């Protein structure tokens, strides 16, 4: 059977009209949509390379206005409001995301390039789940073990990346609102649209003006926002390079900071693991969302005795993945988000070949237009190679082997990052032994990429600090013992 087509899939495209894409989008400040003073940007559909919409961006004086609106809303309305009332608003946001889920899913896939089955089944439902979860906390903060009457910080300046646009917005905005803070959020330049539809949802929910402000723009807008003196708390998700820059900028100030940065996670497969199950976890770990995932299992560490079996089965499985139109319900791998990201992936893959690793790329047909990259697996990888050290942020897996438990731990921890890890073995004792030694914020055992709003997520080392989700995520938006 190997290599033969068992059966063909008929195209099953979702209707793009469901997204109700407008030609022009505007920033959302103090409860109103108005054009900003920045240079308008054009957001592309990465599956075609065509312009999807024009987005008005903000100037630094618009950022000032957004921060002032957030301050006013914080002082007058949002922080004095009883938790029981705030909870109703946050709950309403969750319900409206659910109500508009199909529209948001199609829009996300058009703007980001991710397969519709992922935006429909993961991004949007998980975004709603974050609002539901935090709505539940809003009136129970005194019982969260964070003091009898924990107080909000004030205005949160939040900057998010392009890989999970609405979901990262939810991770940032839901805990901030539930704890009584107000928000100014900058979406990524290449994926601003679902954040601006979320702004419409804030209007629909009759959220008081100024509680949520959305300021589209480039890195300069992000920089203006995070260094704004009116911001009390900065929450950033993105590259380690920009995260370090922000940390330097805020050093010595009283602004609270959480950083969720890059990763180079080890996914470790032992010889006693259920190999078929592990193959599914490996595929999910690196090819989900085209590998644009900070916690992607991008380094596969396989016990030497089973490496041939794992590689053979893995290649056979990866060959079956369908790459193409993100709106097709059968698509497994969609478009790379931008030409820049595609160039970065190509450059790192070329470095892997140049440094002597063995490259295997799925022979699947790849669309001719748009930004696409076929799933790729490198074997014979050395820890010193760039593909083993740097975040590729694409559908590219590096495979290395180990012999002993200690060697597996050393290899897994040999990275400046420490966001996530995976372990595949039948032995519970081995899982426990390993999880206490792996320097990673999240360790998945016999699964990968599982998310729950109740589970804290965040990194060690150059993957950042602070946690999002769960009780720890609430603490990041509340005054602690060290605050006045
Ligand atoms: P960035 O870190 O540049 O972007 C993340 C967000 O920060 C975007 O909204 C960006 O705006 C904004 N930003 C850029 N510069 C600044 C600044 N000086 N101050 C404040 N905000 C800023 O990531 P990229 O999109 O450039 O991606 C580069 C690489 O980073 C990827 O290849 C990947 O390896 C990694 N990455 C990791 C992510 C993660 O989840 N850990 C997410 C995204 C990227 P704008 O979009 O307008 O540039």
Coordinates of C-alpha atoms and ligand atoms in Angstrom, one line a residue:
X1 CA 0.0 0.0 0.0
X2 CA 2.9 2.3 0.7
X3 CA 3.0 5.3 -1.7
X4 CA -0.3 4.4 -3.3
X5 CA -3.3 6.7 -3.1
X6 CA -6.0 4.9 -1.1
X7 CA -8.6 7.4 -2.1
X8 CA -8.8 11.0 -3.1
X9 CA -10.5 13.7 -1.1
X10 CA -13.0 15.9 -2.9
X11 CA -12.4 19.6 -2.2
X12 CA -14.5 20.7 0.8
X13 CA -13.9 24.5 1.0
X14 CA -15.5 26.7 3.6
X15 CA -17.3 29.7 2.2
X16 CA -15.0 32.8 2.5
X17 CA -18.1 35.1 2.6
X18 CA -18.8 33.8 6.1
X19 CA -15.9 36.0 7.3
X20 CA -17.6 39.1 6.1
X21 CA -14.3 40.7 5.3
X22 CA -14.5 44.5 5.0
X23 CA -12.2 46.5 2.7
X24 CA -11.2 48.8 5.6
X25 CA -10.7 48.3 9.3
X26 CA -10.1 50.9 12.0
X27 CA -8.5 51.0 15.4
X28 CA -10.8 50.8 18.4
X29 CA -10.2 53.5 21.1
X30 CA -12.5 54.5 23.9
X31 CA -15.4 52.4 22.5
X32 CA -15.2 53.9 19.0
X33 CA -13.8 52.9 15.7
X34 CA -11.8 55.7 14.1
X35 CA -9.0 56.0 11.6
X36 CA -5.6 56.3 13.3
X37 CA -2.8 58.7 12.4
X38 CA -0.4 56.0 11.3
X39 CA 0.4 54.7 7.8
X40 CA -2.4 52.3 6.8
X41 CA -1.2 48.7 6.3
X42 CA -2.4 46.0 4.0
X43 CA -3.0 42.6 5.4
X44 CA -2.6 39.7 3.0
X45 CA -4.2 36.3 2.5
X46 CA -1.0 34.2 2.8
X47 CA -2.6 31.4 0.8
X48 CA -2.8 33.6 -2.3
X49 CA -0.5 36.5 -1.5
X50 CA -3.4 38.9 -2.4
X51 CA -4.5 41.8 -0.3
X52 CA -7.3 40.9 2.1
X53 CA -8.0 44.3 3.6
X54 CA -6.6 47.6 4.5
X55 CA -6.1 48.5 8.1
X56 CA -5.7 52.0 9.5
X57 CA -2.9 52.0 12.1
X58 CA -2.3 54.2 15.1
X59 CA 0.2 57.0 15.7
X60 CA 1.9 57.6 19.1
X61 CA -0.7 60.2 20.0
X62 CA -3.4 57.6 19.3
X63 CA -1.6 55.3 21.7
X64 CA -1.7 58.2 24.3
X65 CA -5.4 58.5 23.7
X66 CA -5.9 54.7 24.1
X67 CA -3.9 54.6 27.3
X68 CA -5.8 57.6 28.7
X69 CA -9.2 56.0 27.8
X70 CA -8.1 52.8 29.5
X71 CA -7.0 54.8 32.6
X72 CA -10.3 56.7 32.8
X73 CA -12.3 53.5 32.4
X74 CA -10.1 51.8 35.0
X75 CA -10.6 54.5 37.6
X76 CA -14.2 55.4 37.0
X77 CA -15.9 52.1 36.0
X78 CA -14.0 48.9 35.7
X79 CA -12.0 48.6 38.9
X80 CA -14.8 49.9 41.2
X81 CA -17.3 47.5 39.6
X82 CA -18.2 44.5 41.8
X83 CA -16.7 41.2 40.6
X84 CA -20.2 39.8 40.1
X85 CA -20.9 42.5 37.5
X86 CA -17.5 42.3 35.7
X87 CA -18.1 38.5 35.5
X88 CA -21.3 39.1 33.5
X89 CA -19.4 41.2 30.9
X90 CA -16.6 38.6 30.6
X91 CA -19.2 35.9 30.2
X92 CA -21.0 37.8 27.5
X93 CA -17.7 38.2 25.6
X94 CA -17.3 34.4 25.7
X95 CA -20.9 33.8 24.5
X96 CA -20.5 36.3 21.7
X97 CA -17.3 34.6 20.5
X98 CA -19.2 31.4 20.4
X99 CA -22.0 33.0 18.5
X100 CA -19.7 34.4 15.9
X101 CA -17.4 31.4 16.0
X102 CA -17.8 30.4 12.4
X103 CA -17.2 34.0 11.1
X104 CA -14.1 34.3 13.4
X105 CA -12.7 30.9 12.3
X106 CA -13.0 31.7 8.6
X107 CA -11.5 35.2 9.1
X108 CA -8.6 33.7 11.1
X109 CA -7.8 31.2 8.4
X110 CA -8.0 33.9 5.7
X111 CA -5.7 36.3 7.5
X112 CA -3.3 33.8 9.1
X113 CA -3.2 30.9 6.7
X114 CA -4.0 28.2 9.3
X115 CA -6.3 25.3 8.3
X116 CA -9.9 25.9 9.0
X117 CA -10.2 22.7 11.0
X118 CA -7.7 24.2 13.4
X119 CA -9.2 27.6 13.7
X120 CA -12.7 26.1 13.9
X121 CA -11.8 23.3 16.4
X122 CA -9.0 24.8 18.4
X123 CA -8.3 28.5 18.2
X124 CA -11.8 29.9 18.5
X125 CA -13.3 27.4 21.0
X126 CA -10.2 27.7 23.2
X127 CA -10.4 31.5 23.0
X128 CA -14.1 31.3 24.2
X129 CA -13.0 28.9 26.9
X130 CA -10.5 31.4 28.3
X131 CA -13.3 34.0 28.7
X132 CA -15.6 31.5 30.3
X133 CA -12.9 30.3 32.7
X134 CA -12.0 33.9 33.7
X135 CA -15.6 35.0 34.0
X136 CA -15.9 32.4 36.7
X137 CA -13.0 33.9 38.6
X138 CA -14.1 37.6 38.5
X139 CA -16.2 37.4 41.7
X140 CA -14.0 34.8 43.5
X141 CA -10.6 36.5 43.5
X142 CA -10.7 36.6 47.3
X143 CA -10.7 32.8 47.3
X144 CA -7.8 32.4 44.8
X145 CA -5.2 32.2 47.5
X146 CA -3.8 35.6 46.4
X147 CA -4.9 37.6 49.4
X148 CA -8.3 38.4 50.9
X149 CA -9.1 41.3 48.5
X150 CA -6.5 41.4 45.7
X151 CA -6.3 44.6 43.7
X152 CA -5.8 45.0 40.0
X153 CA -2.7 46.7 38.6
X154 CA -4.3 49.3 36.4
X155 CA -3.8 49.6 32.6
X156 CA -2.3 46.6 30.8
X157 CA -0.3 47.1 27.6
X158 CA -0.4 43.9 25.6
X159 CA 1.4 42.9 22.5
X160 CA 0.6 39.7 20.7
X161 CA 2.1 37.7 17.7
X162 CA 0.6 36.3 14.5
X163 CA 0.6 32.6 15.2
X164 CA -2.6 32.4 17.2
X165 CA -4.1 35.9 16.8
X166 CA -7.5 35.6 18.6
X167 CA -6.3 32.9 21.0
X168 CA -3.4 35.0 22.2
X169 CA -5.8 38.0 22.5
X170 CA -8.0 35.8 24.8
X171 CA -5.0 34.7 26.9
X172 CA -4.1 38.3 27.4
X173 CA -7.5 40.1 27.7
X174 CA -9.6 37.5 29.6
X175 CA -7.4 37.5 32.8
X176 CA -6.8 41.2 32.7
X177 CA -10.5 42.0 32.6
X178 CA -11.6 39.4 35.1
X179 CA -9.1 40.9 37.6
X180 CA -10.3 44.4 37.1
X181 CA -7.6 45.8 34.8
X182 CA -8.3 47.7 31.5
X183 CA -6.4 46.9 28.3
X184 CA -4.6 48.4 25.3
X185 CA -3.7 45.6 22.9
X186 CA -1.6 45.7 19.8
X187 CA -2.2 42.8 17.4
X188 CA 0.5 41.6 15.0
X189 CA 0.9 43.5 11.7
X190 CA 0.2 40.5 9.5
X191 CA -2.9 39.3 11.5
X192 CA -4.9 42.2 12.9
X193 CA -8.4 41.3 11.7
X194 CA -9.9 39.0 14.4
X195 CA -8.7 41.5 17.1
X196 CA -10.8 44.2 15.3
X197 CA -13.8 41.9 15.1
X198 CA -13.3 41.2 18.8
X199 CA -13.5 45.0 19.3
X200 CA -17.0 44.8 17.6
X201 CA -17.9 42.1 20.1
X202 CA -16.9 44.4 22.9
X203 CA -19.4 46.9 21.5
X204 CA -22.0 44.2 21.2
X205 CA -21.4 43.2 24.8
X206 CA -21.9 46.9 25.8
X207 CA -18.5 46.8 27.5
X208 CA -17.9 50.3 29.0
X209 CA -15.9 52.5 26.6
X210 CA -12.1 52.4 27.2
X211 CA -12.1 49.0 29.0
X212 CA -10.6 47.4 25.8
X213 CA -8.7 49.3 23.2
X214 CA -7.2 47.7 20.1
X215 CA -4.3 49.6 18.4
X216 CA -3.2 48.1 15.1
X217 CA 0.3 48.9 13.9
X218 CA 3.9 47.7 13.5
X219 CA 6.7 47.0 16.0
X220 CA 7.0 50.8 16.5
X221 CA 3.5 50.9 17.9
X222 CA 4.3 47.9 20.2
X223 CA 7.4 49.8 21.4
X224 CA 5.5 53.0 22.1
X225 CA 2.8 51.0 24.0
X226 CA 5.2 48.9 26.2
X227 CA 7.3 52.0 27.1
X228 CA 4.3 54.2 27.8
X229 CA 4.4 55.8 31.2
X230 CA 0.7 55.3 31.7
X231 CA 0.9 51.5 31.4
X232 CA 1.2 49.6 34.7
X233 CA 1.6 46.1 33.3
X234 CA 3.1 44.8 30.1
X235 CA 2.3 41.4 28.7
X236 CA 4.2 40.3 25.6
X237 CA 4.2 37.1 23.5
X238 CA 6.6 36.9 20.6
X239 CA 10.2 36.4 19.8
X240 CA 13.0 36.2 22.4
X241 CA 14.8 39.0 20.7
X242 CA 12.0 41.5 21.1
X243 CA 11.2 40.2 24.6
X244 CA 14.8 41.0 25.7
X245 CA 14.5 44.4 24.2
X246 CA 11.3 45.1 26.2
X247 CA 12.9 43.8 29.4
X248 CA 15.8 46.2 28.9
X249 CA 13.4 49.0 28.2
X250 CA 11.4 48.4 31.4
X251 CA 14.4 47.7 33.7
X252 CA 14.3 50.0 36.6
X253 CA 10.7 51.0 36.1
X254 CA 7.7 49.9 38.2
X255 CA 5.9 48.4 35.2
X256 CA 5.1 44.8 35.8
X257 CA 6.1 42.4 33.0
X258 CA 5.4 39.0 31.8
X259 CA 7.1 37.5 28.7
X260 CA 6.1 34.5 26.7
X261 CA 8.8 33.9 24.2
X262 CA 10.3 31.3 21.9
X263 CA 11.0 27.6 22.4
X264 CA 12.8 24.6 21.0
X265 CA 11.0 21.8 22.7
X266 CA 12.3 18.3 23.0
X267 CA 9.8 15.5 22.3
X268 CA 11.4 12.4 23.8
X269 CA 10.4 8.9 22.6
X270 CA 11.6 5.9 24.6
X271 CA 11.9 2.4 23.1
X272 CA 8.9 1.1 25.2
X273 CA 6.5 3.8 24.0
X274 CA 3.4 2.9 21.9
X275 CA 5.1 4.0 18.7
X276 CA 1.9 4.5 16.6
X277 CA 0.6 6.8 19.3
X278 CA 3.9 8.6 19.6
X279 CA 3.9 9.2 15.8
X280 CA 0.6 11.0 16.1
X281 CA 2.0 13.1 18.9
X282 CA 5.1 13.9 17.0
X283 CA 3.1 15.0 14.0
X284 CA 0.8 17.1 16.1
X285 CA 3.8 18.5 18.0
X286 CA 5.5 19.9 14.9
X287 CA 3.0 20.2 12.1
X288 CA 0.1 21.7 14.0
X289 CA -0.4 25.3 12.8
X290 CA 2.5 24.8 10.2
X291 CA 4.9 24.6 13.2
X292 CA 4.2 28.3 14.0
X293 CA 3.9 27.3 17.7
X294 CA 6.2 28.5 20.5
X295 CA 5.8 25.2 22.3
X296 CA 6.2 23.1 19.1
X297 CA 8.0 19.7 19.6
X298 CA 10.6 20.8 17.1
X299 CA 13.4 18.5 18.4
X300 CA 12.6 14.9 18.3
X301 CA 14.8 12.8 20.6
X302 CA 14.5 9.1 19.9
X303 CA 16.0 6.2 21.8
X304 CA 18.6 4.8 19.4
X305 CA 17.2 1.2 19.3
X306 CA 13.8 2.4 17.8
X307 CA 15.0 5.3 15.6
X308 CA 14.6 3.3 12.3
X309 CA 11.1 2.2 13.2
X310 CA 10.1 5.7 14.3
X311 CA 11.6 7.4 11.2
X312 CA 10.0 4.9 8.7
X313 CA 6.5 5.2 10.4
X314 CA 6.9 9.0 10.7
X315 CA 7.7 9.5 7.0
X316 CA 4.8 7.3 6.0
X317 CA 2.4 9.3 8.2
X318 CA 3.7 12.7 7.1
X319 CA 3.3 11.7 3.5
X320 CA -0.4 11.5 4.1
X321 CA -0.7 15.1 5.3
X322 CA -2.5 17.4 2.8
X323 CA -1.1 20.8 2.3
X324 CA -3.1 23.5 0.6
X325 CA -6.1 25.8 0.8
X326 CA -6.5 26.8 4.4
X327 CA -10.3 27.0 3.9
X328 CA -10.6 23.4 2.7
X329 CA -11.8 21.3 5.6
X330 CA -9.5 18.4 4.5
X331 CA -6.3 20.5 4.7
X332 CA -3.8 19.5 7.3
X333 CA -1.1 22.1 6.6
X334 CA -2.1 25.6 5.5
X335 CA 0.0 28.6 4.4
X336 CA 3.1 30.0 6.1
X337 CA 1.9 33.4 7.5
X338 CA 4.2 35.7 5.5
X339 CA 6.8 35.8 2.9
X340 CA 9.4 36.9 5.6
X341 CA 8.6 33.8 7.7
X342 CA 8.8 31.5 4.6
X343 CA 12.2 33.1 3.8
X344 CA 13.4 32.4 7.4
X345 CA 12.3 28.8 7.2
X346 CA 14.0 28.3 3.9
X347 CA 17.2 29.8 5.2
X348 CA 17.3 27.6 8.2
X349 CA 16.5 24.5 6.2
X350 CA 19.4 25.4 3.8
X351 CA 21.7 25.7 6.8
X352 CA 20.6 22.2 8.0
X353 CA 21.6 20.8 4.6
X354 CA 24.8 22.8 4.5
X355 CA 25.8 21.6 8.0
X356 CA 25.4 18.0 6.9
X357 CA 22.0 16.8 8.3
X358 CA 19.9 14.5 6.1
X359 CA 16.8 16.2 4.8
X360 CA 13.6 14.4 3.9
X361 CA 10.7 16.4 2.6
X362 CA 7.2 15.1 2.0
X363 CA 6.6 14.5 -1.8
X364 CA 3.1 16.0 -1.3
X365 CA 1.9 18.5 -4.0
X366 CA 2.5 22.1 -2.9
X367 CA 0.4 25.0 -4.2
X368 CA 2.2 27.2 -6.7
X369 CA 1.0 30.5 -5.4
X370 CA 0.9 31.8 -1.9
X371 CA 3.4 31.0 0.9
X372 CA 3.7 27.2 1.5
X373 CA 6.4 24.9 2.8
X374 CA 6.1 21.1 2.6
X375 CA 6.6 19.2 5.9
X376 CA 10.3 18.3 6.4
X377 CA 12.2 16.0 8.7
X378 CA 15.9 16.2 9.3
X379 CA 17.8 13.2 10.6
X380 CA 21.5 12.8 11.5
X381 CA 21.2 16.1 13.4
X382 CA 24.0 17.3 15.7
X383 CA 23.2 19.5 18.8
X384 CA 25.6 22.1 17.4
X385 CA 23.6 22.6 14.2
X386 CA 21.4 25.7 13.8
X387 CA 18.4 23.5 13.1
X388 CA 18.8 22.0 16.5
X389 CA 19.3 25.3 18.4
X390 CA 17.3 28.0 16.7
X391 CA 13.5 28.3 16.6
X392 CA 12.5 27.6 12.9
X393 CA 8.8 28.3 13.5
X394 CA 7.8 26.2 10.6
X395 CA 6.9 22.6 9.6
X396 CA 10.5 21.3 10.1
X397 CA 11.5 18.6 12.6
X398 CA 15.0 17.8 13.7
X399 CA 15.6 14.2 14.9
X400 CA 18.4 13.2 17.2
X401 CA 19.1 10.0 19.1
X402 CA 20.0 9.1 22.6
X403 CA 20.9 5.9 24.5
X404 CA 20.4 6.6 28.2
X405 CA 17.9 8.5 30.4
X406 CA 20.7 10.9 31.5
X407 CA 21.6 11.6 28.0
X408 CA 18.0 12.3 27.1
X409 CA 17.8 14.8 29.9
X410 CA 21.0 16.5 29.0
X411 CA 20.1 16.8 25.3
X412 CA 16.6 18.1 26.1
X413 CA 18.0 20.8 28.4
X414 CA 20.8 21.8 26.1
X415 CA 19.0 24.8 24.8
X416 CA 18.6 28.4 25.9
X417 CA 14.9 27.9 25.8
X418 CA 12.6 26.1 28.3
X419 CA 9.0 26.4 27.3
X420 CA 7.7 22.8 26.8
X421 CA 8.7 19.2 26.4
X422 CA 7.1 15.8 25.6
X423 CA 7.8 12.3 27.0
X424 CA 6.6 9.1 25.4
X425 CA 7.0 5.9 27.5
X426 CA 4.9 3.2 29.1
X427 CA 6.6 3.7 32.5
X428 CA 5.0 6.1 34.9
X429 CA 8.1 6.2 37.1
X430 CA 10.2 7.3 34.2
X431 CA 7.7 10.1 33.4
X432 CA 7.9 11.3 37.0
X433 CA 11.7 11.0 37.1
X434 CA 12.1 13.0 33.9
X435 CA 9.5 15.7 34.5
X436 CA 11.3 16.8 37.6
X437 CA 14.6 17.1 35.6
X438 CA 13.4 18.8 32.4
X439 CA 13.7 22.5 32.5
X440 CA 10.5 23.3 30.8
X441 CA 7.3 25.1 31.9
X442 CA 5.0 22.4 30.5
X443 CA 5.8 18.7 30.1
X444 CA 3.3 16.6 28.3
X445 CA 3.4 12.8 28.9
X446 CA 2.1 10.6 26.1
X447 CA 0.4 13.5 24.5
X448 CA 1.4 16.9 23.1
X449 CA -0.1 20.4 22.6
X450 CA -2.8 20.1 25.2
X451 CA -4.2 23.4 26.5
X452 CA -6.6 24.2 29.2
X453 CA -7.4 27.7 30.6
X454 CA -7.0 26.2 34.1
X455 CA -3.4 25.1 33.4
X456 CA -0.7 27.7 33.8
X457 CA 1.5 28.1 30.7
X458 CA 4.9 29.8 30.5
X459 CA 8.6 29.3 30.3
X460 CA 12.0 29.1 31.9
X461 CA 15.3 30.7 30.7
X462 CA 15.0 32.5 27.4
X463 CA 11.4 31.3 26.9
X464 CA 10.4 34.1 29.3
X465 CA 8.8 34.4 32.7
X466 CA 5.3 34.7 34.3
X467 CA 2.4 32.3 33.7
X468 CA -0.8 32.6 31.7
X469 CA -3.8 30.6 32.7
X470 CA -4.9 29.1 36.0
X471 CA -4.4 30.9 39.3
X472 CA -0.9 31.9 38.5
X473 CA -2.2 33.7 35.4
X474 CA -4.5 35.7 37.7
X475 CA -1.6 36.6 40.0
X476 CA 0.1 38.3 37.0
X477 CA -2.6 40.9 36.9
X478 CA -3.0 41.5 40.6
X479 CA -1.0 43.5 43.1
X480 CA 1.2 41.3 45.3
X481 CA 3.1 41.7 48.6
X482 CA 5.9 43.6 46.9
X483 CA 3.5 46.3 45.5
X484 CA 2.6 49.3 47.6
Ligands
LIG1 P1 8.1 39.6 17.0 O1 8.6 39.3 18.3 O2 8.8 40.7 16.2 O3 6.6 40.1 17.0 C1 5.6 39.8 18.1 C2 4.8 41.1 18.4 O4 5.6 42.1 18.9 C3 4.2 41.7 17.1 O5 2.9 42.3 17.4 C4 5.2 42.8 16.7 O6 4.6 43.7 15.9 C5 5.6 43.3 18.1 N1 6.8 44.0 18.1 C6 7.9 44.0 17.2 N2 8.9 44.7 17.7 C7 8.5 45.3 18.9 C8 9.1 46.1 19.8 N3 10.4 46.6 19.7 N4 8.4 46.4 21.0 C9 7.2 46.0 21.2 N5 6.6 45.2 20.3 C10 7.2 44.8 19.2 O7 8.0 38.3 16.2 P2 8.0 38.2 14.6 O8 6.6 38.3 14.2 O9 8.9 39.2 13.9 O10 8.6 36.8 14.3 C11 10.0 36.5 14.4 C12 10.3 35.2 15.0 O11 9.9 35.2 16.4 C13 9.6 34.0 14.4 O12 10.2 33.5 13.3 C14 9.5 33.1 15.6 O13 10.7 32.4 15.6 C15 9.4 34.0 16.8 N6 8.1 34.1 17.3 C16 7.7 33.5 18.4 C17 6.4 33.5 18.9 C18 6.0 32.8 20.1 O14 4.9 32.6 20.3 N7 6.9 32.5 21.0 C19 5.4 34.3 18.2 C20 5.9 35.0 17.0 C21 7.1 34.9 16.6 P3 4.6 43.5 14.3 O15 3.8 42.3 14.0 O16 3.9 44.7 13.8 O17 6.0 43.4 13.9

